[in-house]
mmCIF file of C-alpha atoms in Angstrom:
data_model
loop_
_atom_site.group_PDB
_atom_site.id
_atom_site.type_symbol
_atom_site.label_atom_id
_atom_site.label_comp_id
_atom_site.label_asym_id
_atom_site.label_seq_id
_atom_site.Cartn_x
_atom_site.Cartn_y
_atom_site.Cartn_z
ATOM 1 C CA MET A 1 23.256 -56.418 -5.090
ATOM 2 C CA ALA A 2 24.410 -53.545 -2.881
ATOM 3 C CA THR A 3 23.667 -49.847 -2.882
ATOM 4 C CA HIS A 4 26.219 -47.320 -1.656
ATOM 5 C CA PHE A 5 25.938 -43.584 -0.891
ATOM 6 C CA ASN A 6 28.407 -40.891 -0.104
ATOM 7 C CA GLU A 7 28.165 -37.151 0.646
ATOM 8 C CA SER A 8 28.567 -36.059 -2.946
ATOM 9 C CA GLY A 9 26.130 -38.319 -4.769
ATOM 10 C CA LYS A 10 24.425 -41.653 -5.134
ATOM 11 C CA TRP A 11 25.907 -44.877 -6.421
ATOM 12 C CA HIS A 12 24.033 -47.268 -8.666
ATOM 13 C CA ASP A 13 23.296 -50.749 -7.367
ATOM 14 C CA GLN A 14 26.421 -52.859 -7.603
ATOM 15 C CA ASP A 15 26.142 -56.351 -9.063
ATOM 16 C CA CYS A 16 28.032 -58.387 -6.452
ATOM 17 C CA SER A 17 27.957 -61.572 -8.609
ATOM 18 C CA LEU A 18 30.433 -60.040 -11.050
ATOM 19 C CA SER A 19 34.089 -60.728 -10.641
ATOM 20 C CA TYR A 20 34.766 -57.000 -10.614
ATOM 21 C CA PRO A 21 32.728 -54.098 -9.188
ATOM 22 C CA VAL A 22 30.646 -51.950 -11.547
ATOM 23 C CA ILE A 23 30.072 -48.515 -10.049
ATOM 24 C CA CYS A 24 27.965 -45.772 -11.669
ATOM 25 C CA TYR A 25 27.907 -42.315 -10.079
ATOM 26 C CA LYS A 26 24.841 -40.062 -9.985
ATOM 27 C CA PRO A 27 26.023 -36.564 -9.158
ATOM 28 C CA ILE A 28 23.849 -34.201 -7.146
ATOM 29 C CA PRO A 29 22.650 -31.449 -9.522
ATOM 30 C CA PRO A 30 23.503 -27.833 -8.759
ATOM 31 C CA LYS A 31 20.919 -25.551 -7.195
ATOM 32 C CA ALA A 32 18.892 -23.334 -9.494
ATOM 33 C CA GLY A 33 20.303 -19.820 -9.517
ATOM 34 C CA GLY A 34 18.430 -16.528 -9.508
ATOM 35 C CA PHE A 35 15.305 -17.831 -7.771
ATOM 36 C CA ARG A 36 13.030 -14.791 -7.625
ATOM 37 C CA VAL A 37 9.532 -13.361 -8.015
ATOM 38 C CA SER A 38 8.820 -11.872 -11.440
ATOM 39 C CA ASP A 39 5.156 -10.951 -10.909
ATOM 40 C CA GLN A 40 2.407 -11.213 -8.318
ATOM 41 C CA ASP A 41 -1.199 -10.209 -7.862
ATOM 42 C CA GLU A 42 -3.982 -10.941 -5.373
ATOM 43 C CA GLY A 43 -4.389 -14.599 -6.415
ATOM 44 C CA SER A 44 -1.138 -15.713 -8.042
ATOM 45 C CA ILE A 45 2.659 -15.482 -7.867
ATOM 46 C CA THR A 46 4.971 -15.966 -10.846
ATOM 47 C CA LEU A 47 8.376 -17.412 -9.966
ATOM 48 C CA GLN A 48 11.463 -17.320 -12.145
ATOM 49 C CA TRP A 49 14.874 -18.951 -11.983
ATOM 50 C CA ASN A 50 17.842 -19.679 -14.214
ATOM 51 C CA LYS A 51 17.727 -22.811 -16.311
ATOM 52 C CA ILE A 52 20.510 -25.343 -15.681
ATOM 53 C CA ASN A 53 20.339 -27.572 -18.790
ATOM 54 C CA ILE A 54 17.752 -29.518 -20.777
ATOM 55 C CA SER A 55 18.299 -32.636 -18.650
ATOM 56 C CA THR A 56 17.595 -31.033 -15.279
ATOM 57 C CA SER A 57 14.000 -30.740 -14.102
ATOM 58 C CA PHE A 58 12.710 -29.089 -10.945
ATOM 59 C CA VAL A 59 10.421 -29.764 -7.999
ATOM 60 C CA LEU A 60 8.616 -26.814 -6.415
ATOM 61 C CA GLN A 61 7.473 -27.414 -2.854
ATOM 62 C CA PHE A 62 5.016 -25.223 -0.914
ATOM 63 C CA ASN A 63 2.090 -25.642 1.487
ATOM 64 C CA GLY A 64 2.902 -29.332 1.835
ATOM 65 C CA THR A 65 2.549 -30.017 -1.898
ATOM 66 C CA GLU A 66 5.110 -30.739 -4.613
ATOM 67 C CA THR A 67 4.950 -29.900 -8.307
ATOM 68 C CA LEU A 68 7.286 -31.411 -10.905
ATOM 69 C CA ILE A 69 8.389 -28.883 -13.529
ATOM 70 C CA ARG A 70 10.007 -30.451 -16.580
ATOM 71 C CA ALA A 71 13.224 -29.111 -18.022
ATOM 72 C CA ALA A 72 12.365 -26.325 -20.455
ATOM 73 C CA ASP A 73 13.581 -26.243 -24.045
ATOM 74 C CA GLY A 74 15.395 -23.241 -25.403
ATOM 75 C CA ASP A 75 17.380 -20.572 -23.627
ATOM 76 C CA GLY A 76 16.352 -18.061 -21.026
ATOM 77 C CA PRO A 77 14.982 -18.418 -17.501
ATOM 78 C CA VAL A 78 12.255 -20.777 -16.341
ATOM 79 C CA ASN A 79 8.910 -19.148 -15.448
ATOM 80 C CA TYR A 80 6.223 -20.820 -13.373
ATOM 81 C CA THR A 81 2.957 -19.272 -12.141
ATOM 82 C CA VAL A 82 1.441 -20.556 -8.910
ATOM 83 C CA SER A 83 -2.271 -19.730 -9.073
ATOM 84 C CA SER A 84 -5.429 -20.085 -6.947
ATOM 85 C CA LEU A 85 -3.674 -18.550 -3.948
ATOM 86 C CA THR A 86 -5.283 -16.632 -1.100
ATOM 87 C CA VAL A 87 -5.172 -12.835 -1.259
ATOM 88 C CA GLY A 88 -2.679 -11.160 1.092
ATOM 89 C CA THR A 89 -1.114 -14.422 2.282
ATOM 90 C CA LYS A 90 2.532 -15.285 2.894
ATOM 91 C CA TYR A 91 4.006 -18.355 1.202
ATOM 92 C CA THR A 92 7.390 -20.085 1.424
ATOM 93 C CA PHE A 93 8.556 -21.808 -1.778
ATOM 94 C CA THR A 94 11.400 -24.331 -1.901
ATOM 95 C CA LEU A 95 12.895 -25.198 -5.302
ATOM 96 C CA PHE A 96 14.924 -28.374 -5.946
ATOM 97 C CA SER A 97 16.891 -29.262 -9.074
ATOM 98 C CA VAL A 98 16.349 -32.889 -10.125
ATOM 99 C CA LEU A 99 18.593 -35.045 -12.321
ATOM 100 C CA ASP A 100 18.179 -38.817 -12.709
ATOM 101 C CA GLY A 101 15.993 -38.907 -9.591
ATOM 102 C CA VAL A 102 18.597 -37.106 -7.461
ATOM 103 C CA ARG A 103 17.623 -33.778 -5.856
ATOM 104 C CA SER A 104 19.802 -30.844 -5.022
ATOM 105 C CA SER A 105 19.478 -29.134 -1.683
ATOM 106 C CA GLY A 106 16.649 -26.612 -1.950
ATOM 107 C CA VAL A 107 16.672 -22.860 -2.447
ATOM 108 C CA GLU A 108 13.996 -21.071 -0.465
ATOM 109 C CA LEU A 109 11.976 -17.947 -1.124
ATOM 110 C CA THR A 110 9.319 -16.307 1.058
ATOM 111 C CA THR A 111 6.879 -13.840 -0.471
ATOM 112 C CA ALA A 112 3.166 -12.995 -0.449
ATOM 113 C CA THR A 113 0.238 -12.400 -2.725
ATOM 114 C CA VAL A 114 -0.859 -8.785 -3.107
ATOM 115 C CA PRO A 115 -3.093 -7.791 -0.163
ATOM 116 C CA GLN A 116 -6.527 -6.284 -0.653
ATOM 117 C CA ASN A 117 -7.022 -2.560 -0.140
ATOM 118 C CA ALA A 118 -8.298 -1.401 3.226
ATOM 119 C CA GLU A 119 -12.032 -0.788 2.980
ATOM 120 C CA ASP A 120 -14.062 2.260 3.987
ATOM 121 C CA LEU A 121 -11.235 4.802 4.238
ATOM 122 C CA ARG A 122 -12.926 7.852 5.751
ATOM 123 C CA ILE A 123 -12.521 11.022 7.825
ATOM 124 C CA THR A 124 -13.749 11.003 11.403
ATOM 125 C CA ALA A 125 -12.463 14.425 12.494
ATOM 126 C CA GLN A 126 -10.653 17.425 11.041
ATOM 127 C CA PHE A 127 -9.210 20.507 12.663
ATOM 128 C CA GLU A 128 -6.898 23.343 11.697
ATOM 129 C CA THR A 129 -3.698 21.303 12.079
ATOM 130 C CA ASN A 130 -4.762 17.645 11.973
ATOM 131 C CA ILE A 131 -7.076 15.171 10.264
ATOM 132 C CA THR A 132 -8.205 11.863 11.764
ATOM 133 C CA LEU A 133 -8.542 8.986 9.294
ATOM 134 C CA GLN A 134 -10.231 5.661 9.910
ATOM 135 C CA TRP A 135 -10.523 2.439 7.915
ATOM 136 C CA ASN A 136 -11.488 -1.184 8.376
ATOM 137 C CA LYS A 137 -8.760 -3.528 9.545
ATOM 138 C CA VAL A 138 -7.721 -6.264 7.072
ATOM 139 C CA ASN A 139 -6.259 -8.853 9.476
ATOM 140 C CA ASN A 140 -3.604 -9.162 12.192
ATOM 141 C CA ASN A 141 -0.809 -9.735 9.645
ATOM 142 C CA THR A 142 -1.461 -6.746 7.393
ATOM 143 C CA SER A 143 0.169 -3.398 8.128
ATOM 144 C CA PHE A 144 -0.333 -0.137 6.246
ATOM 145 C CA ILE A 145 1.555 2.699 4.575
ATOM 146 C CA LEU A 146 -0.100 6.116 4.451
ATOM 147 C CA GLN A 147 1.280 8.336 1.688
ATOM 148 C CA PHE A 148 0.664 12.096 1.400
ATOM 149 C CA ASN A 149 2.618 15.195 0.404
ATOM 150 C CA GLY A 150 5.511 13.051 -0.818
ATOM 151 C CA ILE A 151 6.042 11.365 2.556
ATOM 152 C CA GLU A 152 5.102 7.920 3.864
ATOM 153 C CA LYS A 153 4.033 6.830 7.328
ATOM 154 C CA PHE A 154 4.272 3.141 8.282
ATOM 155 C CA ILE A 155 1.409 1.930 10.480
ATOM 156 C CA TYR A 156 1.812 -1.489 12.130
ATOM 157 C CA ALA A 157 -0.956 -4.055 12.003
ATOM 158 C CA PRO A 158 -3.063 -3.307 15.096
ATOM 159 C CA GLY A 159 -4.207 -5.946 17.531
ATOM 160 C CA GLY A 160 -7.802 -6.570 18.473
ATOM 161 C CA ASP A 161 -10.951 -5.990 16.504
ATOM 162 C CA GLY A 162 -12.546 -2.832 15.186
ATOM 163 C CA PRO A 163 -11.371 -0.165 12.741
ATOM 164 C CA VAL A 164 -7.919 1.424 12.550
ATOM 165 C CA THR A 165 -7.714 5.098 13.575
ATOM 166 C CA TYR A 166 -4.777 7.331 12.658
ATOM 167 C CA ILE A 167 -4.279 11.069 13.312
ATOM 168 C CA VAL A 168 -2.239 12.932 10.675
ATOM 169 C CA SER A 169 -0.464 15.831 12.359
ATOM 170 C CA PRO A 170 0.878 18.545 12.220
ATOM 171 C CA LEU A 171 -0.723 19.926 9.055
ATOM 172 C CA ASN A 172 -1.168 23.432 7.686
ATOM 173 C CA PRO A 173 -4.614 24.962 8.242
ATOM 174 C CA GLY A 174 -6.903 25.451 5.290
ATOM 175 C CA THR A 175 -4.938 23.051 3.073
ATOM 176 C CA SER A 176 -6.141 20.208 0.859
ATOM 177 C CA PHE A 177 -4.381 16.837 1.127
ATOM 178 C CA THR A 178 -4.652 13.628 -0.905
ATOM 179 C CA PHE A 179 -4.072 10.524 1.202
ATOM 180 C CA THR A 180 -3.235 7.139 -0.356
ATOM 181 C CA LEU A 181 -3.455 4.121 1.932
ATOM 182 C CA PHE A 182 -1.661 0.885 1.003
ATOM 183 C CA SER A 183 -2.129 -2.473 2.715
ATOM 184 C CA VAL A 184 1.282 -4.149 3.182
ATOM 185 C CA ILE A 185 2.382 -7.736 3.801
ATOM 186 C CA GLU A 186 5.981 -8.964 3.302
ATOM 187 C CA ASN A 187 6.793 -5.557 1.702
ATOM 188 C CA ILE A 188 4.115 -6.198 -0.947
ATOM 189 C CA ARG A 189 1.693 -3.290 -1.360
ATOM 190 C CA SER A 190 -1.916 -3.230 -2.455
ATOM 191 C CA SER A 191 -3.006 -0.914 -5.270
ATOM 192 C CA GLY A 192 -3.965 1.778 -2.745
ATOM 193 C CA ALA A 193 -7.169 3.445 -1.531
ATOM 194 C CA ARG A 194 -7.354 7.227 -2.019
ATOM 195 C CA LEU A 195 -9.094 10.059 -0.181
ATOM 196 C CA THR A 196 -8.863 13.854 -0.502
ATOM 197 C CA ALA A 197 -9.613 16.043 2.507
ATOM 198 C CA ALA A 198 -8.693 19.457 3.909
ATOM 199 C CA THR A 199 -7.816 20.868 7.283
ATOM 200 C CA VAL A 200 -10.147 23.464 8.769
ATOM 201 C CA PRO A 201 -9.119 26.968 7.651
ATOM 202 C CA GLU A 202 -8.140 29.614 10.168
ATOM 203 C CA HIS A 203 -10.672 32.206 11.204
ATOM 204 C CA PRO A 204 -10.687 35.299 8.982
ATOM 205 C CA SER A 205 -8.585 37.981 10.628
ATOM 206 C CA ASN A 206 -9.356 41.688 11.061
ATOM 207 C CA PHE A 207 -13.060 41.246 10.288
ATOM 208 C CA ARG A 208 -14.558 44.714 10.644
ATOM 209 C CA ILE A 209 -16.932 47.359 9.250
ATOM 210 C CA SER A 210 -15.300 49.781 6.846
ATOM 211 C CA MET A 211 -18.379 51.831 5.842
ATOM 212 C CA LEU A 212 -21.872 52.178 7.271
ATOM 213 C CA TYR A 213 -24.973 53.683 5.588
ATOM 214 C CA ASP A 214 -28.726 53.644 6.081
ATOM 215 C CA THR A 215 -29.395 50.611 3.867
ATOM 216 C CA ASN A 216 -25.994 48.981 3.340
ATOM 217 C CA ILE A 217 -22.914 48.037 5.281
ATOM 218 C CA THR A 218 -19.447 47.405 3.797
ATOM 219 C CA LEU A 219 -17.386 44.755 5.564
ATOM 220 C CA GLN A 220 -13.637 44.209 5.312
ATOM 221 C CA TRP A 221 -11.209 41.435 6.319
ATOM 222 C CA ASP A 222 -7.821 39.935 5.482
ATOM 223 C CA LYS A 223 -7.806 37.723 2.409
ATOM 224 C CA GLY A 224 -5.968 34.565 3.544
ATOM 225 C CA ASN A 225 -6.025 31.567 1.160
ATOM 226 C CA ALA A 226 -9.676 30.494 1.245
ATOM 227 C CA SER A 227 -13.130 31.346 -0.009
ATOM 228 C CA PHE A 228 -15.750 32.608 2.397
ATOM 229 C CA VAL A 229 -19.334 32.241 3.545
ATOM 230 C CA LEU A 230 -20.966 35.313 5.049
ATOM 231 C CA GLN A 231 -23.969 34.682 7.227
ATOM 232 C CA ILE A 232 -26.336 37.605 7.791
ATOM 233 C CA ASN A 233 -29.150 37.043 10.273
ATOM 234 C CA GLY A 234 -29.365 33.363 9.253
ATOM 235 C CA SER A 235 -29.023 33.736 5.466
ATOM 236 C CA GLU A 236 -25.757 32.778 3.741
ATOM 237 C CA THR A 237 -23.778 34.268 0.849
ATOM 238 C CA ASN A 238 -20.782 32.579 -0.841
ATOM 239 C CA ILE A 239 -17.860 34.884 -1.529
ATOM 240 C CA SER A 240 -15.037 33.643 -3.765
ATOM 241 C CA ALA A 241 -11.459 34.356 -2.813
ATOM 242 C CA PRO A 242 -10.411 37.427 -4.835
ATOM 243 C CA ASP A 243 -7.273 37.579 -6.942
ATOM 244 C CA GLY A 244 -4.221 39.381 -5.684
ATOM 245 C CA ASP A 245 -3.181 40.262 -2.162
ATOM 246 C CA GLY A 246 -4.622 42.674 0.328
ATOM 247 C CA GLN A 247 -8.091 42.971 1.808
ATOM 248 C CA VAL A 248 -11.496 41.539 0.934
ATOM 249 C CA PHE A 249 -14.428 44.002 0.728
ATOM 250 C CA TYR A 250 -18.087 43.045 0.671
ATOM 251 C CA THR A 251 -21.116 45.331 0.743
ATOM 252 C CA ALA A 252 -24.390 44.025 2.164
ATOM 253 C CA LEU A 253 -27.131 45.875 0.259
ATOM 254 C CA SER A 254 -30.865 46.488 0.696
ATOM 255 C CA LEU A 255 -30.767 46.480 4.463
ATOM 256 C CA THR A 256 -33.431 48.066 6.633
ATOM 257 C CA ALA A 257 -32.456 51.388 8.200
ATOM 258 C CA ALA A 258 -31.891 51.491 11.946
ATOM 259 C CA THR A 259 -31.907 47.683 12.191
ATOM 260 C CA ARG A 260 -29.458 45.514 14.051
ATOM 261 C CA TYR A 261 -27.637 42.814 12.010
ATOM 262 C CA THR A 262 -25.306 40.031 13.054
ATOM 263 C CA PHE A 263 -22.621 39.105 10.539
ATOM 264 C CA THR A 264 -20.743 35.783 10.851
ATOM 265 C CA LEU A 265 -17.847 35.076 8.481
ATOM 266 C CA PHE A 266 -16.516 31.575 7.757
ATOM 267 C CA CYS A 267 -13.435 30.561 5.805
ATOM 268 C CA VAL A 268 -14.115 27.587 3.528
#
């Protein structure tokens, strides 16, 4: 008996005792087409590819293991879910078509499970034109995308230990922003952690006395786009932003005649 191979396939064993050669050819099956990811979450990845025929099975190879996937009945693509995977981890899958024990060359696909959200997203500082955000690092392979106001900022995975710090600048003063932070690995995003914060408002402008009496004082200032807290000798009064444009007027009543008062006005 003799076995012969060539570049295009495998020959059956040849019975050399016969007076004439008997040669059977096993062709190499075609590669599976359309090898792709159809779904993924933190612990599993669903792969999909085009079926070849009912006689062709498949071998899926990853992480040093192989899984035989029998030829599926019916039409449509083949779906296979790889489960019990590690969150936020990159995997390389190689898919072989198999017919009569002969494998095709493999098609390869690299993807990742969905990474976990960054934990403890918080504010560490805020000023009139910038806000400093901080969060716990995931690992050295996980980068981040910070989304706010319809724009996205890519933040590379930092080296070393400790939290990640990022300053968002320049921003408008006295403005509320919603930040959404995504962990990213192999272009796969987490569900996103969210935080709403505001820049410090500008100081009220043109703060002045407009009228002065024995027991009350009327104060005046430019409206701006914020509410206000008026502090009088240590006590505080909240003043809502009025409708319309123009000036804000506030009268401090029931004051003691001929007494000195210190007024401090905050935008909020």
